[in-house]
XYZ file of C-alpha atoms in Angstrom:
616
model
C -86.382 -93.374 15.292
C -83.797 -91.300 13.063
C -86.126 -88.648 12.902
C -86.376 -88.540 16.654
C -82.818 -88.633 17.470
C -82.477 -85.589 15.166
C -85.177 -83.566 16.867
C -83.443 -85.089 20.337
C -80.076 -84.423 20.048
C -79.794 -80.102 19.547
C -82.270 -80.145 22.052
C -80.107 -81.616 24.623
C -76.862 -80.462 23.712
C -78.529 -76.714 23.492
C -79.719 -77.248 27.043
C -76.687 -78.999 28.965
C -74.314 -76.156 27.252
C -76.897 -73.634 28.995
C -76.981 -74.979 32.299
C -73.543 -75.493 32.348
C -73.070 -71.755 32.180
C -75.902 -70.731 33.829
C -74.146 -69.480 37.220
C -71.370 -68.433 35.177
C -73.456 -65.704 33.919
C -73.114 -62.777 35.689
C -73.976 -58.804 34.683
C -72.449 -56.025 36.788
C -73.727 -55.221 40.155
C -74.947 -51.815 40.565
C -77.044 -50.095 44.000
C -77.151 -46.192 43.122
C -79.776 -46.066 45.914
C -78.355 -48.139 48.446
C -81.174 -50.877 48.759
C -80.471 -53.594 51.094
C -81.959 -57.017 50.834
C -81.405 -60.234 50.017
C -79.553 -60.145 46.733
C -78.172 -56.654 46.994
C -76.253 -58.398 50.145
C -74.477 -60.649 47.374
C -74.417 -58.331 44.951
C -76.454 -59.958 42.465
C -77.535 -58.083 39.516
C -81.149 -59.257 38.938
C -80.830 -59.307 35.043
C -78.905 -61.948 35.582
C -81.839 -64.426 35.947
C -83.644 -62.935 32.711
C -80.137 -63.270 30.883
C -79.673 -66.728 32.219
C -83.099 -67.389 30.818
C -82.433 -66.010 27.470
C -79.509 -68.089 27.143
C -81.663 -71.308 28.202
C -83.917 -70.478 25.575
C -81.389 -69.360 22.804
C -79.049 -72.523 22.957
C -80.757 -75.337 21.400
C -82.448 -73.094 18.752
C -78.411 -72.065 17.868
C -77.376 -75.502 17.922
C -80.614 -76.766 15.953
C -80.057 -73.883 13.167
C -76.086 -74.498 13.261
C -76.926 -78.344 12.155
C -79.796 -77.671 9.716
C -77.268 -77.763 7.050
C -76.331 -81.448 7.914
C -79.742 -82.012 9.012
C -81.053 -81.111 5.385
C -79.116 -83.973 4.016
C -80.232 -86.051 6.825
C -84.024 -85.138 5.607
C -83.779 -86.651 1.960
C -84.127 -90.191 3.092
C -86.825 -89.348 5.539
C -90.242 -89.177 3.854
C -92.401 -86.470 4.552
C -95.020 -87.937 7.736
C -98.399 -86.316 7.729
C -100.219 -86.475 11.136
C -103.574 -88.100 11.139
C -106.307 -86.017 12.448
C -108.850 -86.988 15.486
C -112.107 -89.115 13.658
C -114.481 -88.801 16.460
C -117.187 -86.537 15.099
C -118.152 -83.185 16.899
C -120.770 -82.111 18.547
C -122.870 -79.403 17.751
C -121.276 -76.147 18.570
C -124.197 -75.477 22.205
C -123.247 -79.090 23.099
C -119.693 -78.504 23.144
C -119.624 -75.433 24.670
C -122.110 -76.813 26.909
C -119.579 -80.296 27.921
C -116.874 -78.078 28.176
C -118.121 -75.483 30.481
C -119.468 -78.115 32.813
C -115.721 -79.134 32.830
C -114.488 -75.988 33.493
C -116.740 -75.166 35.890
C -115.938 -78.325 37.891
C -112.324 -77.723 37.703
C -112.362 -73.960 38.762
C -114.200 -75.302 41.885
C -111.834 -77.539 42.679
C -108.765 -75.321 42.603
C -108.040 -72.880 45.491
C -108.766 -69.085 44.340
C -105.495 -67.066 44.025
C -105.055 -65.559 47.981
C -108.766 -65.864 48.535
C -109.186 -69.106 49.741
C -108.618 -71.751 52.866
C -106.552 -69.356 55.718
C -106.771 -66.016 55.796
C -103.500 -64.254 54.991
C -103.402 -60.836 56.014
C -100.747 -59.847 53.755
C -102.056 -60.799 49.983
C -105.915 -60.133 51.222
C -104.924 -57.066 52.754
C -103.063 -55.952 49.296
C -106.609 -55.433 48.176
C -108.564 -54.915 51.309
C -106.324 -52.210 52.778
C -106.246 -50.129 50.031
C -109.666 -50.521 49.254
C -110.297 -48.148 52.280
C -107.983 -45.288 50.421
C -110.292 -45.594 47.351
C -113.878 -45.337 49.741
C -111.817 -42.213 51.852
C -111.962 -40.916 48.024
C -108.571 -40.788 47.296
C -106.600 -40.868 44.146
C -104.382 -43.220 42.499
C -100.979 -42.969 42.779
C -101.287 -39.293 44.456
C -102.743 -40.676 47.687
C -101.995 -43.714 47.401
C -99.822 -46.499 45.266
C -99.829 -49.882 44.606
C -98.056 -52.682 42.891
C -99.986 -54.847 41.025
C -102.471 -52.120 39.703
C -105.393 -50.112 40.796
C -108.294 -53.138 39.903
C -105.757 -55.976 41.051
C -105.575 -54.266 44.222
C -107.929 -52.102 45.582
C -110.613 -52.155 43.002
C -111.354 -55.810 43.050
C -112.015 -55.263 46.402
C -114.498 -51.863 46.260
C -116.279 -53.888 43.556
C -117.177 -56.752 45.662
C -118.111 -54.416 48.612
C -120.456 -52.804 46.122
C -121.913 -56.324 45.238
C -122.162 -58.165 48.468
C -121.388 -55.684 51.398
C -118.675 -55.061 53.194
C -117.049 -58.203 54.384
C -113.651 -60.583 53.737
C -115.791 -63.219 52.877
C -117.992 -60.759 49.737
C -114.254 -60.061 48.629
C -112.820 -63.926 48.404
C -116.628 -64.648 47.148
C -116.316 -62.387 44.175
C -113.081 -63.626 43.189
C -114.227 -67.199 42.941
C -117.324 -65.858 40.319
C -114.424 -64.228 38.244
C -112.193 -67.731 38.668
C -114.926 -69.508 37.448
C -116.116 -67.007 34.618
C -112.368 -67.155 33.773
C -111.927 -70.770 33.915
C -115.163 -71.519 31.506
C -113.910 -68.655 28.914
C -110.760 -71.069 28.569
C -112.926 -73.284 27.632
C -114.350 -71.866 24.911
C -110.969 -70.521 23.710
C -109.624 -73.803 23.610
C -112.409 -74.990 21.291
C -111.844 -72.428 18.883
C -108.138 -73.162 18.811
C -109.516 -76.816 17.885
C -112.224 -75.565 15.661
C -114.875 -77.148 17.983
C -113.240 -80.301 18.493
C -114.360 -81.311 22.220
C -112.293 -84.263 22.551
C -109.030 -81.859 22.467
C -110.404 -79.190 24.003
C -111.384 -81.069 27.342
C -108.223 -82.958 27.293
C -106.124 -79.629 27.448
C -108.758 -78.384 29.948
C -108.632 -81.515 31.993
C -104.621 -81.797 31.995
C -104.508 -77.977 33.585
C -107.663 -78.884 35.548
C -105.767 -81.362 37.138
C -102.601 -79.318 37.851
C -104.277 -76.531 38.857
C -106.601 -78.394 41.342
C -103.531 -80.443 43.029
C -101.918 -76.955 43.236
C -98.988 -77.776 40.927
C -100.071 -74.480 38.944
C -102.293 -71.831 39.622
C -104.482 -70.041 36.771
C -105.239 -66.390 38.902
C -108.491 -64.742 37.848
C -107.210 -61.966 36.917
C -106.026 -63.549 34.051
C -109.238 -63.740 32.582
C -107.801 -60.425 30.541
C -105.414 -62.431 29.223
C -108.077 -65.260 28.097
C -109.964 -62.421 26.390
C -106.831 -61.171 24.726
C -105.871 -64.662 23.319
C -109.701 -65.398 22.106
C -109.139 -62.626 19.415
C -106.416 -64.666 17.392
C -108.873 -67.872 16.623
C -111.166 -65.322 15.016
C -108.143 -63.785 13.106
C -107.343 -67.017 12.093
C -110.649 -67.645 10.411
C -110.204 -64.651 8.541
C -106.986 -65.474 7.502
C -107.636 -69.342 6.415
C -110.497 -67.834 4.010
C -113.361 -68.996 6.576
C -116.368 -66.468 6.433
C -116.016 -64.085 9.775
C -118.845 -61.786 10.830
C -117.369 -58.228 10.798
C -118.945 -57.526 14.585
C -116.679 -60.344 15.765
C -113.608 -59.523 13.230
C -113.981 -55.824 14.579
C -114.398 -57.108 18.273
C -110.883 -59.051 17.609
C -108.930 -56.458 16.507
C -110.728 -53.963 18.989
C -109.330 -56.463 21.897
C -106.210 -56.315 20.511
C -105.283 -52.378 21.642
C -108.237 -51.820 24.141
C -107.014 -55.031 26.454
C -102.874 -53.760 26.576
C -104.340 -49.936 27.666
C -106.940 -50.964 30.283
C -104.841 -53.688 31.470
C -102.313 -51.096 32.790
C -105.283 -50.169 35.296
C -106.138 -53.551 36.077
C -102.650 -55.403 36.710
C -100.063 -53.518 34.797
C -97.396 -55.794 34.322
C -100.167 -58.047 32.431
C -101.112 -54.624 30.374
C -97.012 -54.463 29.350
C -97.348 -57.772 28.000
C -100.273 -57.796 26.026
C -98.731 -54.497 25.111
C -95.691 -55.946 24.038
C -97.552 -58.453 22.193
C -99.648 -56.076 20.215
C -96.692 -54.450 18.961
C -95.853 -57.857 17.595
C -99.087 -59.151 16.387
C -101.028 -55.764 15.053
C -98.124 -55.532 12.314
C -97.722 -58.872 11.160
C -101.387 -59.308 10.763
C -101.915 -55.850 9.200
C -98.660 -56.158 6.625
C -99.234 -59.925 6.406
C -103.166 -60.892 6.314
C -105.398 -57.999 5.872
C -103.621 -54.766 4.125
C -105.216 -56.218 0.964
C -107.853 -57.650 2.172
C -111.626 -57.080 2.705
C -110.865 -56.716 6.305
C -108.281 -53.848 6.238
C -110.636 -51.124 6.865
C -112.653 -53.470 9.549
C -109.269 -53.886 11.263
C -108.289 -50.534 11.503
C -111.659 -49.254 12.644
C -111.287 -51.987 15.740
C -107.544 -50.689 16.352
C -108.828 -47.046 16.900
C -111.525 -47.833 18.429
C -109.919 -49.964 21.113
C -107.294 -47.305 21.353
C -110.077 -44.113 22.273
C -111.957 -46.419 24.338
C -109.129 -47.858 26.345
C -107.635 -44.677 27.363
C -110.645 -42.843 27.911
C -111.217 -46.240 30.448
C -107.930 -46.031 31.974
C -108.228 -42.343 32.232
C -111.539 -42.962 34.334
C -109.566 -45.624 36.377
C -106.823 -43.395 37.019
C -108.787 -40.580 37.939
C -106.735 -38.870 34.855
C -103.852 -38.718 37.010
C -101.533 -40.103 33.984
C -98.577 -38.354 35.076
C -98.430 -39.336 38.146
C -99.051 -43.359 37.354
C -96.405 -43.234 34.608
C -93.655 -41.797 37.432
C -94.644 -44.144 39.703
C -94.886 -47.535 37.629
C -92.457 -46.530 34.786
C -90.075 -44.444 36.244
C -89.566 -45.313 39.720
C -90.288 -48.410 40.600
C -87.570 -50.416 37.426
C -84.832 -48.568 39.705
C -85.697 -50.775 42.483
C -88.619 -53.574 42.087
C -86.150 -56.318 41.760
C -83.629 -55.490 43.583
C -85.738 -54.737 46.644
C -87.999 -58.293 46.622
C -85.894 -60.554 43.854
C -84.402 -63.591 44.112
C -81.454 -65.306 42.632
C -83.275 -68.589 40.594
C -82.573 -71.769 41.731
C -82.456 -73.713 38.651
C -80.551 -76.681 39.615
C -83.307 -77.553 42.588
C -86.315 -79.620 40.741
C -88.819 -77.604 42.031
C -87.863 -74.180 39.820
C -85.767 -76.382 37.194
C -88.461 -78.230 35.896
C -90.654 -75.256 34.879
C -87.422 -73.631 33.213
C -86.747 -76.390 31.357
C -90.229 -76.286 29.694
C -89.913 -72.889 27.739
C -86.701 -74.116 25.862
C -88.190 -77.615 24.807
C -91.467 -75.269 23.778
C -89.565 -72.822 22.073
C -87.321 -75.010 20.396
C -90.475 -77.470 19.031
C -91.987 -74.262 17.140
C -88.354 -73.519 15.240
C -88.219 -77.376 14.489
C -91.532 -77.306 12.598
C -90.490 -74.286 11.010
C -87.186 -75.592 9.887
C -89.441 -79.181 8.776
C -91.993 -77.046 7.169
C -89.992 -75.164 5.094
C -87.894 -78.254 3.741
C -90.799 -79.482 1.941
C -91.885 -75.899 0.559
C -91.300 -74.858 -3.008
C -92.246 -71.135 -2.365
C -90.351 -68.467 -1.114
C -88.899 -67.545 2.061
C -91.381 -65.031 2.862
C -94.094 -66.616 1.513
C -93.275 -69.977 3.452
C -92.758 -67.990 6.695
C -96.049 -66.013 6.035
C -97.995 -69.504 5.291
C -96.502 -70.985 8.372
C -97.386 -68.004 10.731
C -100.838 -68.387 9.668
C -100.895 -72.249 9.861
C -99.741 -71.614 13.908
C -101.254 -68.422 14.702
C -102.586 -69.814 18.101
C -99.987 -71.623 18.956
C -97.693 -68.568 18.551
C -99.786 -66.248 20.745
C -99.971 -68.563 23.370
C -96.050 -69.151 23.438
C -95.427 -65.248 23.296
C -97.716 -65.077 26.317
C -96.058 -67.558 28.006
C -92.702 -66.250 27.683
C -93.792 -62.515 28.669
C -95.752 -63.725 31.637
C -92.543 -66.057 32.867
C -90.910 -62.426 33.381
C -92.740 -62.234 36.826
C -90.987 -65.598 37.899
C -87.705 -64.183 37.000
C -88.454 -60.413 39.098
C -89.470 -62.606 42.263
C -88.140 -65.706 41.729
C -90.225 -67.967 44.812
C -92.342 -70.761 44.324
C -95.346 -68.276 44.348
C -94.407 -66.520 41.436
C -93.154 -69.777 39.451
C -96.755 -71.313 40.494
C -98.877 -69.058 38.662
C -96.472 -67.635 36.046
C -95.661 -71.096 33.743
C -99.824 -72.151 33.183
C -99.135 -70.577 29.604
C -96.438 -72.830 28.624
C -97.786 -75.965 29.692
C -101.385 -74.100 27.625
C -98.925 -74.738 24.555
C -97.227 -77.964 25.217
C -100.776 -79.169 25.952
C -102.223 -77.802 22.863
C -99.315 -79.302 20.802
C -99.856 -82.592 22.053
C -103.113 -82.742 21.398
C -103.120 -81.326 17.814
C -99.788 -83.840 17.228
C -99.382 -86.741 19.703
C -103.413 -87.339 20.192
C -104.245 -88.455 16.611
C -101.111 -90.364 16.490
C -102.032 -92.321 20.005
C -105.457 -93.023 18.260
C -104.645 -94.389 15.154
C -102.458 -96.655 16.999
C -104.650 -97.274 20.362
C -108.096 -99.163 18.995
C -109.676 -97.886 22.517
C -109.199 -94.583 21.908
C -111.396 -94.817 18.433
C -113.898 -96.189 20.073
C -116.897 -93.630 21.359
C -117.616 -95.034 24.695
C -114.556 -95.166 25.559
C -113.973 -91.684 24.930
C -117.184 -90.497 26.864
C -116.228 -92.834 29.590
C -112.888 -90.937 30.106
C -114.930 -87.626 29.760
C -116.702 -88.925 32.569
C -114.099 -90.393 35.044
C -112.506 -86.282 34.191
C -115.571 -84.827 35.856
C -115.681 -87.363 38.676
C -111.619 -86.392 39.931
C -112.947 -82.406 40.294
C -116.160 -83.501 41.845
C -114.421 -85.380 44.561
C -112.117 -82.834 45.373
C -114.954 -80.153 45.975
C -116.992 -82.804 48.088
C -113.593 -83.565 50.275
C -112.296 -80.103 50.183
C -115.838 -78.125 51.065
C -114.982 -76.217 47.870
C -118.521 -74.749 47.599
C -118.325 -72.621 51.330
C -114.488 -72.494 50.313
C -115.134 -70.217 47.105
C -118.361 -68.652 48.323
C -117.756 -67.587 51.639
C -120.826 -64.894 52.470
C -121.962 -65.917 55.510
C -118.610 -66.137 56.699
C -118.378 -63.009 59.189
C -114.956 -60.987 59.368
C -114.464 -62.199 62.939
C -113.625 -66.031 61.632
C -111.601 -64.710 59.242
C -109.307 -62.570 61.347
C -106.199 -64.314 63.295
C -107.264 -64.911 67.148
C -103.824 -63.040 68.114
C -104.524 -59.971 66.009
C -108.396 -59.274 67.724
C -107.429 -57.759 71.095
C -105.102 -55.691 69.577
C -108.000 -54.801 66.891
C -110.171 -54.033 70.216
C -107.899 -51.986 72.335
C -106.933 -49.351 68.613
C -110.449 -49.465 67.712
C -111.265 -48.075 71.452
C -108.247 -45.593 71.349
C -108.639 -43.945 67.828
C -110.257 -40.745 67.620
C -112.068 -39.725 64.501
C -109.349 -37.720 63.407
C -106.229 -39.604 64.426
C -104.311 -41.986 61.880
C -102.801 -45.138 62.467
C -100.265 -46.550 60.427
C -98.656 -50.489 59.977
C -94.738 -51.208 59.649
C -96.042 -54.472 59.455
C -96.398 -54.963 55.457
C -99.804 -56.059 56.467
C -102.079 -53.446 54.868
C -105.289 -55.629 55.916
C -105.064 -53.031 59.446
C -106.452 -50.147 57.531
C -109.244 -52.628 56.752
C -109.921 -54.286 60.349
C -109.679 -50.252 61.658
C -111.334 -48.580 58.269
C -108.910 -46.094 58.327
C -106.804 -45.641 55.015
C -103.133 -45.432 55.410
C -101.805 -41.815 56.210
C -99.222 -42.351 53.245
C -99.485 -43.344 49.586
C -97.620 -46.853 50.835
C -100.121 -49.065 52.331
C -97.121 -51.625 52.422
C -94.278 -49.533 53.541
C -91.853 -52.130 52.621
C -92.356 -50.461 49.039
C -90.980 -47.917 50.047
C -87.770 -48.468 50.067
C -86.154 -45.883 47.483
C -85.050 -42.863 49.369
C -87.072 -40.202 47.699
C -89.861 -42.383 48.838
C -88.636 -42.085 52.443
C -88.330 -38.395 52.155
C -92.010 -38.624 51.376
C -93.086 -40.656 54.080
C -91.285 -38.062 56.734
C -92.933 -35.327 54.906
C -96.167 -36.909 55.300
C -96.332 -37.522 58.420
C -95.402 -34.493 59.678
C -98.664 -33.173 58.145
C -100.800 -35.711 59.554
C -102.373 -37.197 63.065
C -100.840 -40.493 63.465
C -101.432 -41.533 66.968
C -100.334 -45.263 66.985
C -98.092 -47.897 64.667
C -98.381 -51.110 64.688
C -94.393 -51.673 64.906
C -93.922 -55.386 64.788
C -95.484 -58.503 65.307
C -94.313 -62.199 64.094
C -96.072 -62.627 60.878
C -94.448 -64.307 58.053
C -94.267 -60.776 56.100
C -92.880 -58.725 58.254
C -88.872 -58.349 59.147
C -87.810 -60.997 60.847
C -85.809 -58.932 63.517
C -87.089 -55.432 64.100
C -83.593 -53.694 63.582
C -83.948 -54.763 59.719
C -86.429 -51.921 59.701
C -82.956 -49.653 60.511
C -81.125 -51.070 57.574
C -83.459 -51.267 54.657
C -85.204 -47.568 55.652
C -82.893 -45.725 57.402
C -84.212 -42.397 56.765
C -87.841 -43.222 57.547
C -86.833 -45.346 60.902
C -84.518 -42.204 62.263
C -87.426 -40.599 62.185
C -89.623 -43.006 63.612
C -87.739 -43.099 66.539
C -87.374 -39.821 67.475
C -91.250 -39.102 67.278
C -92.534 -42.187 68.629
C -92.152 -44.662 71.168
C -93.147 -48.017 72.338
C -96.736 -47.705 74.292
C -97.931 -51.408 74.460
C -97.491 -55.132 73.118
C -100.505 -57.249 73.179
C -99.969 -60.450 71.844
C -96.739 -60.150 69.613
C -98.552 -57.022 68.180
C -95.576 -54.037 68.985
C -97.873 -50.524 69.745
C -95.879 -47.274 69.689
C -97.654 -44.202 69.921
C -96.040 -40.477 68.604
C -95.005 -38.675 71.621
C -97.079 -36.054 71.310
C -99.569 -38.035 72.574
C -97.831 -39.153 76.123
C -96.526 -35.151 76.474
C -100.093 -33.908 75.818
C -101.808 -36.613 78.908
C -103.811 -38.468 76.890
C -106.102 -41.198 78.817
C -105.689 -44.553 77.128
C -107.896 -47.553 77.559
């Protein structure tokens, strides 16, 4: 109990001391380009939530170092407890893989696909699908056309599946699923390395986010299967380090992973290519300096490093189209002057539903510094030597809780329920992983059920029946693999006789273009957008509105789609005259409304009505 209250009590006082000055915290409020939305309205820095954050984080590990000087005193009449480890024998290593993959598999079913599953929604689908006709009209990246996520997150994904399948909606949302599911059983196997092989952890951890993820609590997206592949090098550099004989072809894949994932992930989603980035620049020192500089594996290591490196650029080159100069402008110059400020929100951590993942990182933060602090009380050696011992002893655990932290970032930019939903599967990864490798042997030395076999195999079992249900009830199967599914079932009944009536009226060589933030139009029409921003919401910076007038000067646009009353677009039309001013005085003196079928808004350039031109 006293040894609880001490781990307790920092903790709380840490947190409380954070939340009570977490609106309190406020950085200066700065618009050089005049970008109007939601926060810019209050003049809310967007920092502020990342600061906020910080300070979450910071304030029981403060508080916890501030009493370790009391607390060591505290420690000399507590013995030193060593956990007792799981006694249910394992597997052999096919079996286990075999078990767990089953489980995975069941649970990927189970849980919706990122944007790619149950209703359409023509704005995330068409952040791939539109864009995906830029890249078949040959066009480059980021000099015809830009995106946000990155070039395989958004169009690519999309070309691929068309490559696979055909060209349909349902080959798109189809492929997806395969990569969910690829992504979902390659967890699997990561967490059985992190519990060298020990199936009754591994499926627990599985089965816990299974769960969440299937009840949509959390959402694992598949194109996080990069980060999977990232995070399955560290088990193997654990091995190395603990002594264990490692094959040099895996070693060399590990370390190979380690700079080739952070490069090519730039091209596939680059915000999670930053943070495998970021985490390189952590990890590839401390192992080098730490575990292998005089080791049998140095020269191994360093061989994967460079190799990684020339084959990752030369990979993103080819994804690029070599166009490096203008994808670092766009991403890395541009787009941190306005991202957050043109879609962020201020976070809401007082309401349950975005407290309550917050509140995890500073408990999971804090519990690594606590075993730390506990570990190296009972160490004779020195600093250095205890911290290097420890890092070694954790590895796993700290990749996964650098990941989680970097990945949380995305929550804090857009700060909706979206964004929370898929960003904060990493922490709970670790707080699972810790209770298993700390609470789990405990509860079975104390629980006689859980040491007994069948038992244990009859839980297994009820875990598979909870995912098998849901796919039964929830027609998961035609959910994740729609291919027979034609377009037309896909696409919203309002949107189809306005798709008829363009599709009649569009010459070969006139463009059409969407205010609507609802690329998927370039898709339904197969004609790519007549400027780089398929969304033109992102467009938002000035010199990007300069651009847009430029362009379309230079090009055929007959008709835009002006407004209609999806979810995505502005809620009143005049917004469109606040947040792009430039673009919209344009707009309006070159084109005018034509037709409105449905809620779909159709203005045509005038051009068109001066030159006569017969509509249908």
């Amino acid at each position: 109990m006293k040894r609880i209250l001490l781990f307790l009590l920092p903790l709380l006082i840490g947190i409380s001391i954070a939340l009570l000055v977490w609106n309190h915290l406020w950085l200066p409020f700065s618009n050089p380009f005049h970008i109007t939305s939601e926060i810019a309205s209050i003049g809310f820095n967007p920092t502020n939530n990342t600061i906020r954050f910080l300070v979450l984080i910071a304030s029981p590990i403060i508080i916890l170092l501030l009493a370790s000087r009391f607390y060591s005193k505290s420690y000399k009449t507590l013995s030193i407890v060593e956990n007792p480890i799981l006694t249910f024998p394992k597997p052999k290593k096919h079996i286990s893989i075999l078990i767990t993959s089953i489980v995975a598999i069941l649970f990927g079913l189970a849980s919706p696909t990122f944007i790619a599953s149950e209703k359409f929604d023509p704005f995330h689908e068409g952040e791939s699908l539109g864009p995906a006709i830029s890249v078949q009209a040959g066009q480059i990246p980021y000099k015809d056309y830009v995106m946000i996520h990155g070039v395989y997150q958004d169009p690519m994904r999309s070309v691929i599946a068309f490559s696979i399948f055909g060209r349909s909606i349902g080959a798109v949302r189809t492929y997806e699923s395969i990569i969910k599911l690829i992504m979902w059983v390659l967890f699997g196997l990561f967490l059985l390395q992190v519990f060298d092989w020990q199936i009754v952890q591994s499926v627990f951890v599985l089965g816990c986010l299974g769960i969440l993820s299937s009840i949509k609590a959390i959402t694992i997206m598949p194109r996080d299967i990069t980060s999977i592949l990232y995070l399955m090098s560290f088990p193997v550099f654990l091995r190395a380090i603990s002594s264990k004989d490692v094959h040099k072809i895996p070693f060399v894949a590990a370390s190979f992973a380690l700079v080739f994932l952070p490069i090519i992930g730039l091209g596939m989603s680059v915000d999670r290519g930053v943070y495998y980035g970021a985490m390189s620049l952590v990890f590839v020192p401390l192992l080098y300096f730490f575990y292998f500089k005089k080791s049998y594996y140095n020269t191994l290591f360093l061989i994967g490093l460079l190799g990684g490196s020339c084959v990752g650029f030369f990979i993103l080159g080819q994804i690029l189209h070599w166009n490096f100069s203008g994808f670092i402008e766009f991403c890395f110059v541009r787009m941190p002057e306005y991202k957050d400020l043109m879609d962020g929100f201020v976070y809401t951590m007082f309401a349950p539903r975005f407290g309550i993942p917050a509140l995890t990182y500073p408990i999971a933060t804090y519990i690594i510094i606590w075993k730390f602090l506990e570990y190296s009380r009972y160490s004779s050696l020195s600093l250095y030597q205890t911290l290097k011992d420890f890092v070694a002893k954790y590895l796993n655990e700290f990749a996964v809780l650098l990941f989680a932290l970097l990945i949380f970032r995305s929550a804090l930019g857009r700060a909706d329920w979206t964004h929370i939903n898929y960003s904060w599967f990493g922490i709970l990864s670790y707080i699972f992983i810790v209770f298993s490798k700390d609470i789990l042997p405990i509860l079975q030395s104390k629980i006689q059920y859980l040491q007994n076999g069948i038992v244990i195999f009859s839980i297994l079992l009820l875990l598979c029946i909870f995912p098998s249900y849901l796919i039964a009830k929830r027609q998961a199967l035609s959910d994740n693999f729609p291919l027979g599914t034609k377009d037309i079932e896909f696409i919203p009944e309002k949107d189809k006789p306005a798709i008829d009536f363009l599709q009649k009226n569009l010459g070969k060589n006139d463009d059409f273009l969407t205010l609507t933030d609802e690329a998927i139009w370039y898709y339904y029409l197969n004609k790519p957008c007549p400027i780089r921003f398929n969304i033109v919401m992102h467009a938002i910076h000035p010199a990007f509105q300069h651009e847009i007038v430029d362009s379309l000067q230079k090009r055929n646009v007959k008709f835009v789609l002006y407004h209609n009353l999806h979810w995505a677009n502005f809620a009143e039309p005049s917004a469109k005259n606040k947040i792009l001013p430039i673009f919209m005085e344009y707009f309006y003196r070159n084109f005018k409304p034509y037709r409105t079928i449905n809620d779909n808004e159709i203005w045509i350039k005038s051009s068109f009505i001066d030159s006569k031109t017969i509509l249908n």
